[in-house]
Each structure stands twice: as C-alpha cells, then as structure tokens.
Short mmCIF file of C-alpha atoms in Angstrom, two decimals:
data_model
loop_
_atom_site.label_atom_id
_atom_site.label_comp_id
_atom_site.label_asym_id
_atom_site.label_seq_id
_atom_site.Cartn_x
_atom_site.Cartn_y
_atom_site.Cartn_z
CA UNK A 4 1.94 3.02 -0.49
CA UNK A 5 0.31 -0.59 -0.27
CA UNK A 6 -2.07 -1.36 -3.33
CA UNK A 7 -3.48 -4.38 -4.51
CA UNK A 8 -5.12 -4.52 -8.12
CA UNK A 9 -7.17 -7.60 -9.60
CA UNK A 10 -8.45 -6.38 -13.01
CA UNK A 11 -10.71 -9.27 -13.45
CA UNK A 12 -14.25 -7.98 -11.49
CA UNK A 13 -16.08 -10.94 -13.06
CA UNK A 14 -15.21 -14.52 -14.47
CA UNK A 15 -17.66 -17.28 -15.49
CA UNK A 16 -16.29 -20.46 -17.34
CA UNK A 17 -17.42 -23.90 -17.52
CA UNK A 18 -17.50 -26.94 -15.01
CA UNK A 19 -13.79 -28.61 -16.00
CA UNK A 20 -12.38 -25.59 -17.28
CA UNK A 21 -8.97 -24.28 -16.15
CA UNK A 22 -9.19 -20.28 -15.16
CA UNK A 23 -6.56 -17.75 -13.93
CA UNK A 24 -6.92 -14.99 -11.77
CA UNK A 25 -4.63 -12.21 -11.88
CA UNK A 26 -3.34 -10.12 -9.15
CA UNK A 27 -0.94 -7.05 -8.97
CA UNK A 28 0.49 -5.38 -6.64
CA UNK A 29 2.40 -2.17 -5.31
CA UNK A 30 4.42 -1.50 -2.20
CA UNK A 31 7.81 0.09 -1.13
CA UNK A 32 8.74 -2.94 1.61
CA UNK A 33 11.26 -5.04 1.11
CA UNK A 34 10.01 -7.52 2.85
CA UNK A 35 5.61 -8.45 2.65
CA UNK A 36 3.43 -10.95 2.36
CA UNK A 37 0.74 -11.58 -0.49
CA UNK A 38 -1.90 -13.78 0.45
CA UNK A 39 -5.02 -15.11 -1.50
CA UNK A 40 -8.32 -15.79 0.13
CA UNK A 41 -11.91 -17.27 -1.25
CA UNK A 42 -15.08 -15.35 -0.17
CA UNK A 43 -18.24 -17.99 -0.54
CA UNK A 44 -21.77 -16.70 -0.28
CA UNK A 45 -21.60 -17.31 3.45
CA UNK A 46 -19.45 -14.13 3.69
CA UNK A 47 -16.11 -15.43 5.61
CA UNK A 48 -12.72 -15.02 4.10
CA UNK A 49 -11.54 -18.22 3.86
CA UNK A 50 -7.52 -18.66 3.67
CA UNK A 51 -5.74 -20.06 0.54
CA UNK A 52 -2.22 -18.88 0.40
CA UNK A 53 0.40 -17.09 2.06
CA UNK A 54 3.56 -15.93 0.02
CA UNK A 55 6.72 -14.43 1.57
CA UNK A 56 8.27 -11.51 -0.84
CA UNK A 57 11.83 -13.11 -0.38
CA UNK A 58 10.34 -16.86 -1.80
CA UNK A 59 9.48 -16.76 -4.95
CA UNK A 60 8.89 -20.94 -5.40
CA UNK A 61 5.65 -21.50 -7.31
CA UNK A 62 3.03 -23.56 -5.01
CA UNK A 63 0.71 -26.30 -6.21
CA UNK A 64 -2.14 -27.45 -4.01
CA UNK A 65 -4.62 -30.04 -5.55
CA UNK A 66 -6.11 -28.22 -8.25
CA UNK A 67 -4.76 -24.95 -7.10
CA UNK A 68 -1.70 -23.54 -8.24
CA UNK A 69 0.41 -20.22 -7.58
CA UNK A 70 2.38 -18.23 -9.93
CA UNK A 71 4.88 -15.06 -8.15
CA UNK A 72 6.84 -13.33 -10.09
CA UNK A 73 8.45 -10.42 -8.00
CA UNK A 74 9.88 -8.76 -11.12
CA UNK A 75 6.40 -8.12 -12.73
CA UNK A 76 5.10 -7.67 -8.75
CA UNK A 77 2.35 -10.04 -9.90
CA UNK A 78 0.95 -12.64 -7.80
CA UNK A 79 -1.49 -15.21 -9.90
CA UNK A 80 -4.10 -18.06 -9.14
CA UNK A 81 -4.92 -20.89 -11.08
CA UNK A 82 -7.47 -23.05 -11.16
CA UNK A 83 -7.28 -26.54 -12.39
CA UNK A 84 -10.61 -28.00 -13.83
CA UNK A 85 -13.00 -25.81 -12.12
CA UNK A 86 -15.67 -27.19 -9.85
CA UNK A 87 -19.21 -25.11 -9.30
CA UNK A 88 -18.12 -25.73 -5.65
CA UNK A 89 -15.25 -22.91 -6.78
CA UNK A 90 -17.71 -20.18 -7.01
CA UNK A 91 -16.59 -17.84 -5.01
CA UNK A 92 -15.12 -14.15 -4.79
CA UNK A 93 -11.87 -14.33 -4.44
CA UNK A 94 -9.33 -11.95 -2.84
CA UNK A 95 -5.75 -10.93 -3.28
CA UNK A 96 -4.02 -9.44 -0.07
CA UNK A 97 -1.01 -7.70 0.94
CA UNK A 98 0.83 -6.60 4.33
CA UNK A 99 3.72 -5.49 4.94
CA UNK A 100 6.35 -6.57 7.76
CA UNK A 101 6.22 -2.74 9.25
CA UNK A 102 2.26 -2.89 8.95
CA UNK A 103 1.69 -5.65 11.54
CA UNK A 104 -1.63 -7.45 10.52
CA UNK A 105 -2.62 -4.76 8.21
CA UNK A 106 -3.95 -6.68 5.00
CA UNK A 107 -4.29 -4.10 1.91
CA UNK A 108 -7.04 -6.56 -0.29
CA UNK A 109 -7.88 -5.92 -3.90
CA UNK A 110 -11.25 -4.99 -4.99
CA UNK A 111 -11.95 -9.37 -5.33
CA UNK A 112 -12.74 -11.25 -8.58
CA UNK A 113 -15.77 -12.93 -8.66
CA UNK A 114 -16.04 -16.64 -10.47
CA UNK A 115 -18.73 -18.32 -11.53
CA UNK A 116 -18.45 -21.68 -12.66
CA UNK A 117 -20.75 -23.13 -14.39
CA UNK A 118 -21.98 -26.67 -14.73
CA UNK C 14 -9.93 -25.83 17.23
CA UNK C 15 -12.70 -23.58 17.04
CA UNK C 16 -12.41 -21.01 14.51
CA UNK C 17 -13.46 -17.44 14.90
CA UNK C 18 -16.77 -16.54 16.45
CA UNK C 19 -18.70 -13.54 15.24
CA UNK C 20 -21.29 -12.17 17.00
CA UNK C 21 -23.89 -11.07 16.25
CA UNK C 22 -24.53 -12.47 12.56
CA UNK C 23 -27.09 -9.86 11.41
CA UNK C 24 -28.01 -6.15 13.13
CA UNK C 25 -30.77 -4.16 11.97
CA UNK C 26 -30.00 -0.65 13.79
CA UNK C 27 -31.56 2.44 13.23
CA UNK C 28 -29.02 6.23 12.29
CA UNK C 29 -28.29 8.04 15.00
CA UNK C 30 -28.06 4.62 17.82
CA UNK C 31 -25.04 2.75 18.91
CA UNK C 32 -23.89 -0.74 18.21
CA UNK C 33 -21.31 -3.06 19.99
CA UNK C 34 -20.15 -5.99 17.81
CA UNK C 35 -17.50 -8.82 19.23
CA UNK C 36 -14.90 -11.42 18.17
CA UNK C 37 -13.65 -14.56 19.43
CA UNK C 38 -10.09 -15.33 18.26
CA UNK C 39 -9.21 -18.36 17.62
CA UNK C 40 -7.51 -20.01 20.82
CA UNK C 41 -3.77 -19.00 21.31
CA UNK C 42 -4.42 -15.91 18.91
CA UNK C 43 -3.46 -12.53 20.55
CA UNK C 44 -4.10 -10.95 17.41
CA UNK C 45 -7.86 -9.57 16.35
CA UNK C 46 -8.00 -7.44 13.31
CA UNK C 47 -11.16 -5.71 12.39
CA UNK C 48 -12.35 -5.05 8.41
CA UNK C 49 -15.20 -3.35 7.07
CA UNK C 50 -16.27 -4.61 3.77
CA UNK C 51 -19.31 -2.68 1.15
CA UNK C 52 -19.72 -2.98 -2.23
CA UNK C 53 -18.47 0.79 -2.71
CA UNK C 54 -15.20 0.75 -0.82
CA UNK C 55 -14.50 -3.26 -0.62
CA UNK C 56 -12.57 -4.47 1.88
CA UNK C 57 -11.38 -1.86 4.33
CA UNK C 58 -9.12 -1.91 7.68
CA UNK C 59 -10.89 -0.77 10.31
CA UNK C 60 -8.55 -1.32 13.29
CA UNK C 61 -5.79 -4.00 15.13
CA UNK C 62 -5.31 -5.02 18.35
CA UNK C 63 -2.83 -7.25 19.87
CA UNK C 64 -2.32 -8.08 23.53
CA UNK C 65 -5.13 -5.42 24.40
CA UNK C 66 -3.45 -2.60 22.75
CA UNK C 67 -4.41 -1.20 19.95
CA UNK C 68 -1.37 -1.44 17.10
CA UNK C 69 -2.84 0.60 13.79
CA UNK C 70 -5.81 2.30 12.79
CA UNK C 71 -7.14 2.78 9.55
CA UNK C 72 -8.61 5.76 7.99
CA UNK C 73 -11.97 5.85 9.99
CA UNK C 74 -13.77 8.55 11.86
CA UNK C 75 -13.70 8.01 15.62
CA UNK C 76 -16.94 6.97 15.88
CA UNK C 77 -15.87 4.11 15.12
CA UNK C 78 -13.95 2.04 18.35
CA UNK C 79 -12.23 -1.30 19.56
CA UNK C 80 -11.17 -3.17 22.40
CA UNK C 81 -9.67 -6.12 23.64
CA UNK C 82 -9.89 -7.69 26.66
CA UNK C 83 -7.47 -10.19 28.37
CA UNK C 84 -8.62 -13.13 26.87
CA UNK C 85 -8.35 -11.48 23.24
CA UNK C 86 -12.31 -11.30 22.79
CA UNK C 87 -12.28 -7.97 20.81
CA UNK C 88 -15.38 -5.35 20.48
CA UNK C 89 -15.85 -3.10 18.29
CA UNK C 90 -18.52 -0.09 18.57
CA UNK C 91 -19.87 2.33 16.58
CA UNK C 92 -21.83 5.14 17.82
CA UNK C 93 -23.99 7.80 15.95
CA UNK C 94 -24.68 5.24 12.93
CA UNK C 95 -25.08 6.51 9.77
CA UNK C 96 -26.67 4.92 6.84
CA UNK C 97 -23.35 4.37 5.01
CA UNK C 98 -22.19 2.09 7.83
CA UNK C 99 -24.17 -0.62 6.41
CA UNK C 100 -21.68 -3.04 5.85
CA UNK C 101 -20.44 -6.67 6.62
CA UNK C 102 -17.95 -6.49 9.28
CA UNK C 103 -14.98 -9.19 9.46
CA UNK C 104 -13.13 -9.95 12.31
CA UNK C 105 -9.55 -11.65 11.59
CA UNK C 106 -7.25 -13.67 13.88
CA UNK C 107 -3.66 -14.02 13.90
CA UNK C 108 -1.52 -15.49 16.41
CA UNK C 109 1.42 -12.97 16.00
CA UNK C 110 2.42 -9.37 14.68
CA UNK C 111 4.12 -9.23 11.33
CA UNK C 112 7.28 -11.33 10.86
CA UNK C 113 6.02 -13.64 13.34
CA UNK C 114 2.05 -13.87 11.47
CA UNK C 115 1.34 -16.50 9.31
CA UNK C 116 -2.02 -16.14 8.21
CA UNK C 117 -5.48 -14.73 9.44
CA UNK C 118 -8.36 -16.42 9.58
CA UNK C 119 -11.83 -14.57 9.49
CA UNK C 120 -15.12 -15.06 11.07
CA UNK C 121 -17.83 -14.97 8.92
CA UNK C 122 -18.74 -11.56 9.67
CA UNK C 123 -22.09 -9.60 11.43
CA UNK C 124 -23.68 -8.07 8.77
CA UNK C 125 -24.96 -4.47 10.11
CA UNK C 126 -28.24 -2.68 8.63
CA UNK C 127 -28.70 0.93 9.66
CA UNK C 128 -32.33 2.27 8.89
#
C-alpha cells in the first residue's frame, strides 16, 4: 500500500527563520516518485519537486532545499530564511511507476510565517 | 503556455441535482487527473484519464464520473449530490503515464457547495 505521512499539521516561525518539513512515506514499488507541492490560499497545487526512488542526490533550489534518504523512506523540505510570501500548505506526494498518475498526498503541513 | 483551466471556479448546487465540472490540460498533455480535496479526507484521487480512456479509479461511488474528449478537455460529473460532496475539486495535467510523467500541474480548482 501507498501512504504518505507529514506529522507536522501546523508550523509558524518567524520572517528569516530556517524551517523543515518532514515527510514519510510507505510503499512496496521499487521504483516511485515523491514529489512536494505548495498549496497558497488561492487553492492550486503548485509544483516544487519531483524525486525519482532510484536518485537519491539532495536538491537545492534558491532557498529551498531537499533531503531523501531512502533508508529512513523519508523525504524532507527545507526552508532557508523564510519569507511571509512562504505561507502556504504544503504537500508531500507519492506515485508509483505501476500507478500511472496516481499521486497518494499526505494530509499537508501548514506554515505560517510570520513577519 | 497556458496552464490548466478550471472551470467553473465556484458552484453553489443544491442535494439531490447534478453537476458537470471541466479541465483544460495544459497543451501537449494527454494526461488529466482528477482529485477531490476536504478538510476531513484531504486530498483524494478521484479518477485518470489518458488519451480518452479512463486508466484508474479511486475509491468513489459511481456517482461520481469522467470523460475526456479528443482534445484532452476532461469532465467530470456528479449526479445525486450529497452534502458531503462539498469539496474543492483539482484537476491535474501530465503529459505522460508513469515512467514517462514528470510532474503534474494543477488548476486551481472549482470549489463545489451543495445546499
């Protein structure tokens, strides 16, 4: 079974602060994608990240960074000096190569930043 | 490019009537995934089409229905609404199946109200 777990329902730090979010996951495919997405008040899912299982290379992006660690099945999301513009809900995702464009999503972690 | 089109953005329908919601891929995408997302159950797959075929279903009753038409403008209807179908609905875009996806991209949603 495909299951996606972000512990953190609710973050709030300050304007400049770093913050982490944490996502775990659970599936039987060799072979899946984990994907992270941000969901501002407008309501669309807006794309952040895309992770094959077989490349485990951390990613940096501006003030965004990636952390996957297969072994711990953990997939996390850091923030660099946090903007208010970062509020957001944010979503952890997973398919699976034998569940075509099937996304399994966590239950989202929602940051506030404040200035 | 455009990105995907939603419409409508807002519904107010009353139990028991029918509504038909659609999706504009983005151009080149054969893909159109369809989510329903509540505070209750989060985000939850609805149904995928690709090439006007429907690929995988989620765990929905059939009242709940798709399409996709030849230009990969998707509908989706449900009939007989219940109160519980309140919900924003997402529509998702992907220009492949599986190995060959890279990412979906989401409309911003039509938020449905049933009275």
């Amino acid at each position: 079974a495909q299951k996606v777990t972000q512990a953190q329902t609710e973050i709030s730090v300050v304007e400049k602060e770093d913050v982490t979010l944490d996502c775990v996951y659970e599936t039987r495919d060799t072979t899946y994608y984990l994907f992270w997405y941000k969901q501002p008040p407008s309501g669309e899912l807006v794309f952040l990240i895309r992770r094959n299982s077989f490349d485990e290379q951390n990613e940096i992006s501006g003030r965004y960074s990636w952390n996957f660690q297969k072994s711990t099945r953990s997939f996390t999301f850091t923030i660099t000096a946090s903007q208010v513009v970062d509020s957001a809900v944010y979503f952890c995702a997973l398919s699976g190569v034998n569940t075509g464009n099937q996304f399994y999503f966590g239950t989202g972690t929602s940051l506030t930043v404040i200035p | 490019k455009a990105g995907v089109t939603q419409t409508p953005r807002y519904l107010i329908k009353t139990r028991g009537q029918q509504v038909t919601l659609s999706c504009s891929p983005i151009s080149g995408h054969r893909s159109v995934s369809w989510y329903q997302q509540t505070p209750g159950q989060g985000l939850q797959f609805l149904f995928e089409y690709f090439s006007e075929t429907q690929r995988n279903k989620g765990n929905f009753p059939g009242r709940f229905s798709g399409r996709q038409f030849s230009n990969s403008r998707s509908e989706m209807n449900v009939s007989t609404l219940e109160l519980g179908d309140s919900a924003l609905y997402l529509c998702a875009s992907s220009r492949g199946q599986g190995i060959m996806n890279t990412e979906a991209f989401f409309g911003q949603g039509t938020r449905l109200t049933v009275v």
